[in-house]
XYZ file of C-alpha atoms in Angstrom:
481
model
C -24.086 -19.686 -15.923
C -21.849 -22.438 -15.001
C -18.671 -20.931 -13.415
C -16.762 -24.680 -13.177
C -13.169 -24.466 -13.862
C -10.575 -27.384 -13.807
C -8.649 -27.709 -10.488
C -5.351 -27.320 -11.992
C -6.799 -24.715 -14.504
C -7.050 -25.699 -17.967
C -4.441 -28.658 -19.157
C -4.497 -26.662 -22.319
C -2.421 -24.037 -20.415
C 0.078 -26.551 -19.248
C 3.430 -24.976 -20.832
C 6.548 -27.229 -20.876
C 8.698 -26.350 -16.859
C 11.541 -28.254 -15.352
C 8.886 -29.210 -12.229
C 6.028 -31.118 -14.412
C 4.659 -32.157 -11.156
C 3.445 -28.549 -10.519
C 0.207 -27.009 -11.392
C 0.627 -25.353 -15.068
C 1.069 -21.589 -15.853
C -0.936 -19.142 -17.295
C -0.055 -18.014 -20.455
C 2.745 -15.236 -19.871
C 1.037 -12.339 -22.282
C -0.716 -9.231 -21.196
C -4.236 -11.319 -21.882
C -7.608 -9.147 -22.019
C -10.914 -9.958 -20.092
C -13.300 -8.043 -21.842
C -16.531 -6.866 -19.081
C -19.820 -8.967 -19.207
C -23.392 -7.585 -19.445
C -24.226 -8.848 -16.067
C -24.461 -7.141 -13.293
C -21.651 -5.190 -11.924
C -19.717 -5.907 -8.488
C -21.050 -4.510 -5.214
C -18.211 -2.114 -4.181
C -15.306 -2.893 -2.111
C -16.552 -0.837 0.773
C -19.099 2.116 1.492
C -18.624 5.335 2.950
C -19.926 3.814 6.232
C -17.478 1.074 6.417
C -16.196 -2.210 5.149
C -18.908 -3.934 3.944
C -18.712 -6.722 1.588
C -20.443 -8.949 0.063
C -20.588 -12.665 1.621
C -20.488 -14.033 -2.200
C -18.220 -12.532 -4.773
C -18.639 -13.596 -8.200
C -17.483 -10.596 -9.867
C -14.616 -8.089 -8.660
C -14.687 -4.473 -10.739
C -17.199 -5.783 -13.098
C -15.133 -8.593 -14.142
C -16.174 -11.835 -13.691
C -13.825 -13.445 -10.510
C -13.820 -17.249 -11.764
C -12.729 -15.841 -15.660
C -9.801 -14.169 -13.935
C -8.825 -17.406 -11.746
C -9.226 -19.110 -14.822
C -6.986 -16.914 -17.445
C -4.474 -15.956 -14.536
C -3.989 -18.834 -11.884
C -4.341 -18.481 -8.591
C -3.526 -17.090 -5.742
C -3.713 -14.129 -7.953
C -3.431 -10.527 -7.409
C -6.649 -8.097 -8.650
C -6.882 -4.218 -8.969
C -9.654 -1.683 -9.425
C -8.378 1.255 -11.144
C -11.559 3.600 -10.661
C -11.153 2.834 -6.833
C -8.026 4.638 -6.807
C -8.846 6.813 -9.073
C -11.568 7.317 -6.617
C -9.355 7.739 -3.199
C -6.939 10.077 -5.081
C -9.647 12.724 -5.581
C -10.791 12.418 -2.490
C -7.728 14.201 -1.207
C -8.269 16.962 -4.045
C -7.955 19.941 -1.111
C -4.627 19.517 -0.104
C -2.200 21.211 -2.422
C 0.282 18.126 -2.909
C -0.994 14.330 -2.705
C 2.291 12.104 -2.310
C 2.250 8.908 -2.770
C 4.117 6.291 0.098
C 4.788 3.975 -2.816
C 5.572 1.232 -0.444
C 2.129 0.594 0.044
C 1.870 -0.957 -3.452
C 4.995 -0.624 -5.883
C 3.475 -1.468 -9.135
C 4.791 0.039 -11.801
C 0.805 -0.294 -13.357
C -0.475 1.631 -9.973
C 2.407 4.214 -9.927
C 1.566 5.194 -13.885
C -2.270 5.277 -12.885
C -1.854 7.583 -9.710
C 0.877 9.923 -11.831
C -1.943 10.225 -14.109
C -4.122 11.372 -11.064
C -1.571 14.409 -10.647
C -0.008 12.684 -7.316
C 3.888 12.743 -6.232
C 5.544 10.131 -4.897
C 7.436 9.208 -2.014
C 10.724 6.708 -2.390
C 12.322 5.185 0.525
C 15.276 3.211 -1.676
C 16.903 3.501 -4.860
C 14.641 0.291 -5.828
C 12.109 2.634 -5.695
C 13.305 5.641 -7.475
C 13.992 3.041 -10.010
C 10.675 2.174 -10.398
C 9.178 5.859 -10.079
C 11.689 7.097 -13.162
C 9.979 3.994 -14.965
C 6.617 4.829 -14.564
C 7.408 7.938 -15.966
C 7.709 10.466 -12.710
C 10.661 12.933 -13.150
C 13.272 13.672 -10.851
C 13.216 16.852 -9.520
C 11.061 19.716 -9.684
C 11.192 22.652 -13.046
C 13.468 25.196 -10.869
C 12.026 28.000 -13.049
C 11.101 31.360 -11.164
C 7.783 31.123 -8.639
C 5.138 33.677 -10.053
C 4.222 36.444 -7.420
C 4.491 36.422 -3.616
C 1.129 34.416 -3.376
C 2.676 31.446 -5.820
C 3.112 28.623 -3.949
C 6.667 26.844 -4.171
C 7.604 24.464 -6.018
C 6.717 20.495 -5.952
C 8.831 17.919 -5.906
C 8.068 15.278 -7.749
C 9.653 12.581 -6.132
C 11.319 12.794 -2.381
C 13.057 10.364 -1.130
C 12.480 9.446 2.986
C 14.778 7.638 5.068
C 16.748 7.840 8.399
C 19.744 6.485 6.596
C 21.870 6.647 3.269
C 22.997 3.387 2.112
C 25.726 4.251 -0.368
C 23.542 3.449 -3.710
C 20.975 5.900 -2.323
C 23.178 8.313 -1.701
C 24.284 8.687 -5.330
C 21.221 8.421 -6.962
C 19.831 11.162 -4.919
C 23.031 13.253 -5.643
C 22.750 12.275 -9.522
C 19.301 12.928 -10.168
C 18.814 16.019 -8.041
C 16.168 14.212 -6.006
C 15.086 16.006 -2.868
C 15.435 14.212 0.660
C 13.493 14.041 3.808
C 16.077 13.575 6.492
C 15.646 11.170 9.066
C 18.587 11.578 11.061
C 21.227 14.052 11.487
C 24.087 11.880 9.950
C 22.060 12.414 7.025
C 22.451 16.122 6.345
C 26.912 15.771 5.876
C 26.284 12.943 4.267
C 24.293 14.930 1.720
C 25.739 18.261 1.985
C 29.303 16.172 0.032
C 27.710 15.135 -2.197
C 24.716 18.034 -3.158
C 26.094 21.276 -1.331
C 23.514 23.598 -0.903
C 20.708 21.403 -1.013
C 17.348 22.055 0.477
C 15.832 19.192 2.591
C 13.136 18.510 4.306
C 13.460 17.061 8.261
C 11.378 14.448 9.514
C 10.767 14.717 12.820
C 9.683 12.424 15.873
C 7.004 13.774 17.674
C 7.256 12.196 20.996
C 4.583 9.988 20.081
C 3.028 7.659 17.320
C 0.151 5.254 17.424
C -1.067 3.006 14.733
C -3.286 0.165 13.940
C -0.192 -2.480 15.593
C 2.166 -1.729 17.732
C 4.933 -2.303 15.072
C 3.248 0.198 12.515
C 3.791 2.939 14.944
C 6.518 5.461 14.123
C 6.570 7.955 16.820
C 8.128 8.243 20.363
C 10.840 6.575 22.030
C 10.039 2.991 20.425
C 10.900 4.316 17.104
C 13.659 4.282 15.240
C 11.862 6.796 12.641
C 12.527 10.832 12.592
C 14.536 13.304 14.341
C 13.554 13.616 17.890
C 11.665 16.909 18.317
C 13.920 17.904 21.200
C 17.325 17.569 19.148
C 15.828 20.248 16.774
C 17.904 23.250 17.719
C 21.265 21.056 17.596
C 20.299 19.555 13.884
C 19.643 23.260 12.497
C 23.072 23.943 13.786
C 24.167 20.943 11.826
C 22.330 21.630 9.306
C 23.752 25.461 8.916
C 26.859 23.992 9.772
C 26.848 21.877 6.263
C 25.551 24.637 3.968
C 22.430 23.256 3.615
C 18.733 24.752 4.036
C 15.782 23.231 5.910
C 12.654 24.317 3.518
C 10.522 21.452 4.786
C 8.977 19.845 7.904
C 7.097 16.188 7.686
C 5.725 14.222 10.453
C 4.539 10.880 10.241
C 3.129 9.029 13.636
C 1.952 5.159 12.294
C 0.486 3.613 9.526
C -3.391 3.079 9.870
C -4.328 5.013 13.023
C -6.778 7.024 13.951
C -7.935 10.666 13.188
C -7.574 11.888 16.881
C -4.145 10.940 17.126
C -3.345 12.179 13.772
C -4.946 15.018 14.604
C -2.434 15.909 17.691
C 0.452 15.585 14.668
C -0.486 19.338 14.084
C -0.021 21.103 16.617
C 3.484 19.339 17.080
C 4.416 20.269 14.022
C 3.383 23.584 14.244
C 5.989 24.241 17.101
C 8.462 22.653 15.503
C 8.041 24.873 12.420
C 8.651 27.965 14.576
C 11.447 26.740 15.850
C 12.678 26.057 12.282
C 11.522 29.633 10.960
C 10.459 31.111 7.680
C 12.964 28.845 5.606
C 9.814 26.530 6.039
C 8.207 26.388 2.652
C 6.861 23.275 2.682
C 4.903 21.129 5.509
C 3.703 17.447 5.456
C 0.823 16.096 7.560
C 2.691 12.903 6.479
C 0.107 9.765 5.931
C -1.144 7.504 8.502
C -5.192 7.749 7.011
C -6.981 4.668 7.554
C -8.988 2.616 5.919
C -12.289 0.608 7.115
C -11.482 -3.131 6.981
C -14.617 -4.464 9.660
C -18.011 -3.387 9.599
C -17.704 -1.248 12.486
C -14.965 0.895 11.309
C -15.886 4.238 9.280
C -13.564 6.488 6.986
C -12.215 9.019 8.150
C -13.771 12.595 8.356
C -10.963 14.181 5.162
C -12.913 17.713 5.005
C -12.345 18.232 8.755
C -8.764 16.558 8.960
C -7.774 18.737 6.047
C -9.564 22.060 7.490
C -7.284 21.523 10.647
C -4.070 21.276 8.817
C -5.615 24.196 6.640
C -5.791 25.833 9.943
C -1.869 25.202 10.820
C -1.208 25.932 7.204
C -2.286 29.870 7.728
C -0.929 29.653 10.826
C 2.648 29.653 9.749
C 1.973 31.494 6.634
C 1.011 34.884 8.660
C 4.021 34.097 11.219
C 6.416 33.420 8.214
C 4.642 35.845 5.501
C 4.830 33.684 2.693
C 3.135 31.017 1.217
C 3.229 27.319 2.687
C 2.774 24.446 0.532
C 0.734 22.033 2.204
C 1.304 17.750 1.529
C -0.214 14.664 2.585
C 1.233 11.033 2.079
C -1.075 8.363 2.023
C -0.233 5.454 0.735
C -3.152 2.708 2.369
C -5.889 5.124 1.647
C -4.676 5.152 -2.165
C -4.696 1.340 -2.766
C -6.045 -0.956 0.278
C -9.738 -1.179 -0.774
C -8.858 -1.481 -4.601
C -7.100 -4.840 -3.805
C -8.234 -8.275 -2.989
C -6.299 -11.933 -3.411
C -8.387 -14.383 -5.117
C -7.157 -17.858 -3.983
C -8.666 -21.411 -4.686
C -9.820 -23.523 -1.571
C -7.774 -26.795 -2.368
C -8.893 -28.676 1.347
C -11.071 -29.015 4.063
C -11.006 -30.861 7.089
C -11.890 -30.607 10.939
C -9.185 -30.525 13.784
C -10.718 -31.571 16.665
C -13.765 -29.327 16.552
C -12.581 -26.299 14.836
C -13.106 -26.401 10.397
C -10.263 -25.585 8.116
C -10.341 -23.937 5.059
C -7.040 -24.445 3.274
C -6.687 -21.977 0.284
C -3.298 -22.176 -2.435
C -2.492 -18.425 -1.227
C -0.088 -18.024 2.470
C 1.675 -15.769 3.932
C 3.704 -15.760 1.233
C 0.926 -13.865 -0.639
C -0.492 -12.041 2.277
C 1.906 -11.243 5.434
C -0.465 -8.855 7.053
C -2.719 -11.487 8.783
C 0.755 -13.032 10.392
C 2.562 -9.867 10.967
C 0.217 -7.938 12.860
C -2.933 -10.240 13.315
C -4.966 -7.979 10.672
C -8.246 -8.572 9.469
C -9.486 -8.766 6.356
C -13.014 -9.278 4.750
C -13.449 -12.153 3.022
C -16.208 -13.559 -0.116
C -16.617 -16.762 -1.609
C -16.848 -17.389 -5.130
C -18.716 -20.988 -5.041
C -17.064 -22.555 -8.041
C -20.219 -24.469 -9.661
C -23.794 -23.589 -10.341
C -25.550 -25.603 -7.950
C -23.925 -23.294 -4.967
C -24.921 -20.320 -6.829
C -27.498 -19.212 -4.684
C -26.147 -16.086 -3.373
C -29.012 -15.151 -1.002
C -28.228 -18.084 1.491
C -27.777 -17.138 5.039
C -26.274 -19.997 6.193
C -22.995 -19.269 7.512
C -20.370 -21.654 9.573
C -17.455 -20.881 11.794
C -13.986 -21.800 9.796
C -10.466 -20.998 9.962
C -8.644 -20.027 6.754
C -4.892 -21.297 6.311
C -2.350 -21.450 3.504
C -0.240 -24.252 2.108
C 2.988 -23.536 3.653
C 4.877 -25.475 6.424
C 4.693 -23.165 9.042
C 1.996 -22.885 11.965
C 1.443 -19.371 11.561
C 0.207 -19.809 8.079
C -3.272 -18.664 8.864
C -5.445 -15.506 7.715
C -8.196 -15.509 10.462
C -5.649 -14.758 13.493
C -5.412 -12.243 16.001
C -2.790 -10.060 16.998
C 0.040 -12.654 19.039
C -1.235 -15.262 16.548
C -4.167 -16.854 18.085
C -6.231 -18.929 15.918
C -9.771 -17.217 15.190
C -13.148 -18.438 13.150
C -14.819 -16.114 10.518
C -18.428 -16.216 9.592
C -18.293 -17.694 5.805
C -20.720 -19.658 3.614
C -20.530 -23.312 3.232
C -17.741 -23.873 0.565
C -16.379 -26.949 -1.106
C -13.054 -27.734 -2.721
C -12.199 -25.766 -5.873
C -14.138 -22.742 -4.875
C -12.430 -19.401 -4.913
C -11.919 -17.631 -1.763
C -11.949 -13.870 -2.415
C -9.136 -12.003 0.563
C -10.550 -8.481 0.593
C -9.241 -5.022 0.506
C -5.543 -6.374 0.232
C -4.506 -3.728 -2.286
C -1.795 -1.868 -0.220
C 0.855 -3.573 1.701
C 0.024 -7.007 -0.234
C 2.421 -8.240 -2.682
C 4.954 -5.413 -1.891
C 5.411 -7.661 1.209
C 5.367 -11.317 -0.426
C 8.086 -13.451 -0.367
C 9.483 -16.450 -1.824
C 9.257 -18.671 1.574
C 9.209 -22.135 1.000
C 10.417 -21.363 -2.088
C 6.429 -20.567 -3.692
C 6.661 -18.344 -6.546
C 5.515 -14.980 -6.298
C 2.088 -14.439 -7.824
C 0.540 -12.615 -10.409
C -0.977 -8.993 -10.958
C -4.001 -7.959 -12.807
C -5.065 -4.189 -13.122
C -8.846 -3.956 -14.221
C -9.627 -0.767 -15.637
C -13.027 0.167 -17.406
C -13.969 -3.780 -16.900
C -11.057 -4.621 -18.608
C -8.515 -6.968 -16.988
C -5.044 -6.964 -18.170
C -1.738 -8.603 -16.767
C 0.441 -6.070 -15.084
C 2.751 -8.529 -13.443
C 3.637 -11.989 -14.668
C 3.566 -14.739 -12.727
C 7.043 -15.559 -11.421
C 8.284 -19.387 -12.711
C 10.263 -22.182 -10.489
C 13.284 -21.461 -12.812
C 12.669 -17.961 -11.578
C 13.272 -18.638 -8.458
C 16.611 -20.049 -8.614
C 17.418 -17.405 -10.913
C 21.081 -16.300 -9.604
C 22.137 -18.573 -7.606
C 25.427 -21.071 -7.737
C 26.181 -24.309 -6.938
């Protein structure tokens, strides 16, 4: 099958826009890719690590040139039995929460509702987009049945080591419970919601994660109550009428499993300090996720049977039951992302090869912020490459379109220019940006004024448009001369 498609995309598409020059638009409906016969997609990754496929031609069973094709590029896709998938794999713990900031869609936050997860909220941006996926404010306060019932969920909580003054009332309006990240917080609240129970997020002493700026523990944090202030912010606390019923600590954002495993017995002595108000504890999220070969998943029947472990713990100390959460948000989403972009120019600087792709930083910030890595496929964009079993690999460097230096996905943490392994490719070929599904276009931006891209959610090898693609007049939308 001949998997050519025009440069530009199709000149049929070309709708009429005050910047003719540009590339056209897709078509702005919710447009259907129905699944082929063929073959479906290798997976994302496997249990033993991220291992992808050097050649991607189809992504969740749905051919990846069709969706360039129908949706533009760089372009946005997501596999919805993936996280489907990493949802149930968290099935033990008695609340899954959702750190929606991983990936905000209001598509994704429908789909993991579905899966019987909460959510976590960190502005009223996002409680705005949690009510509109249909998650509901505050938990049924109807009467807990028995002594072995466990408490209570709440649907949504909202974390933050600071009220900004919208937050502040829609938390007070809707009822919505908080996890307190400072002491300011608790008078803040206790004007506006007296009596309230909150939850306290507390700083260890120590963090880790997978860069230095996605760790959220000790001194070099701004994040949580520090654990030795405890004593003085349940005074505060008392002080304000309100009532600690929950304890959450959170270290980093993709570490490992030994330091997330220290997390519990820290929170365990903070707990006693707190005492049998406690009816809720949080192993907070942090899980990672396998983005090179070498990397594994994480053992989640031993991480849970330790926090199990801390669980019963403070349930024979306290004598009643302890509800027991986890937050991921990475885990949920990463590997049931990817970016497909087009390659739009090659050429040779000195004796290192560029790839240039339509998709920057502007589509992908992880690469820039923290030197990440992520896989990447090719998706030759004719026939006569289609050989998928070729070995041949060269050394190239993979950059974006914008002006800026530090536009470049194969980078190391600092911003030192690497090489990855990829097949040959040629101009117009799709480049396929691997497990990019959680803290992707939640972090995208407008710089050098590109228009944000598009979202596709691909569900039973059906594609469908979950997020238009934004327009130049959108992006002076607002603004005065």
């Amino acid at each position: 099958m001949d998997f050519r498609f025009p440069r530009l995309h199709a000149d049929e598409r070309r709708r009429s826009s005050p910047f003719p020059f540009l590339p056209p638009f897709p078509p702005r409906v919710a447009t259907v890719i129905p699944n082929s016969p063929t073959a479906a997609s290798p997976p994302a990754s496997d249990p033993s690590g991220a291992t992808v496929p050097r050649f991607r031609r189809r992504y969740a069973g749905v051919s990846v040139a069709d969706l360039a094709h129908e949706y533009g590029t760089p372009l946005y896709a997501y596999d919805a039995d993936m996280i489907r998938r990493r949802c149930r794999d968290l099935a033990s713990w008695d609340t899954v929460r959702f750190a929606q900031k991983a990936c905000s869609n209001l598509a994704v936050l429908n789909l993991i509702r579905q899966e019987g997860v909460m959510v976590d909220a960190v502005s009223t941006g996002e409680i705005q987009r949690v009510l509109a996926a249909g998650f509901q404010p505050h938990a049924d306060r109807g009467a807990v049945d028995g002594p072995d019932a466990l408490p209570p969920v709440h649907p949504i909580v909202y974390t933050a080591d600071i009220f900004d003054r919208d937050s502040l009332d829609a938390v007070a309006k809707l009822g919505i419970h908080v996890n307190c990240g400072s002491a300011d917080m608790l008078e803040q609240l206790a004007e506006r919601a007296p009596g309230a129970n909150v939850t306290l997020r507390v700083n260890p002493g120590f963090g880790h994660g997978h860069s230095q700026k996605t760790n959220t523990g000790g001194e070099g944090s701004k994040h949580g109550i520090w654990h030795e202030e405890i004593p003085e912010v349940l005074r505060r606390a008392e002080w304000a009428g309100l009532s600690v019923s929950g304890l959450h600590m959170h270290i980093g954002s993709g570490t490992d499993l030994a330091h997330l495993a220290e997390v519990a017995g820290a929170l365990e002595r903070v707990a006693l300090e707190i005492g049998r108000s406690l009816t809720m504890v949080s192993a907070g999220g942090g899980l990672p996720v396998p983005y090179k070969p070498e990397e594994v998943h994480a053992d989640l029947d031993g991480y849970f049977q330790l926090w199990n472990a801390t669980r019963k713990t403070l349930e024979d100390r306290f004598g009643h039951r302890i509800r027991l959460e986890i937050e991921p948000g990475r885990y949920l989403t990463a590997e049931a992302g990817c970016v497909i972009t087009e390659v739009r120019a090659i050429k040779r600087q000195g004796t290192r090869k560029y790839l240039l792709v339509d998709a920057g930083f502007n589509t992908l910030a992880r690469p820039v912020l923290y030197g990440s890595y992520h896989p990447m496929s090719l998706c030759p964009a004719g026939s006569e490459a289609a050989d998928d079993t070729a070995t041949t690999l060269e050394e190239v460097a993979v950059g974006g379109p914008l002006c800026e230096s530090g536009d470049i996905f194969t980078q190391t943490d600092g911003g030192f220019v690497a090489s990855r392994a990829l097949p040959p490719a040629q101009v117009g070929d799709l480049l396929v940006i691997e497990i990019a599904g959680a803290y992707g276009f939640v972090m995208a931006s407008n710089y050098n004024s590109k228009p944000l891209p598009a979202e596709v959610l691909i569900d039973g090898g059906q594609a469908r448009l979950v997020r238009e693609r934004q327009t130049p007049a959108d992006l002076i939308r607002g603004e005065r001369v």
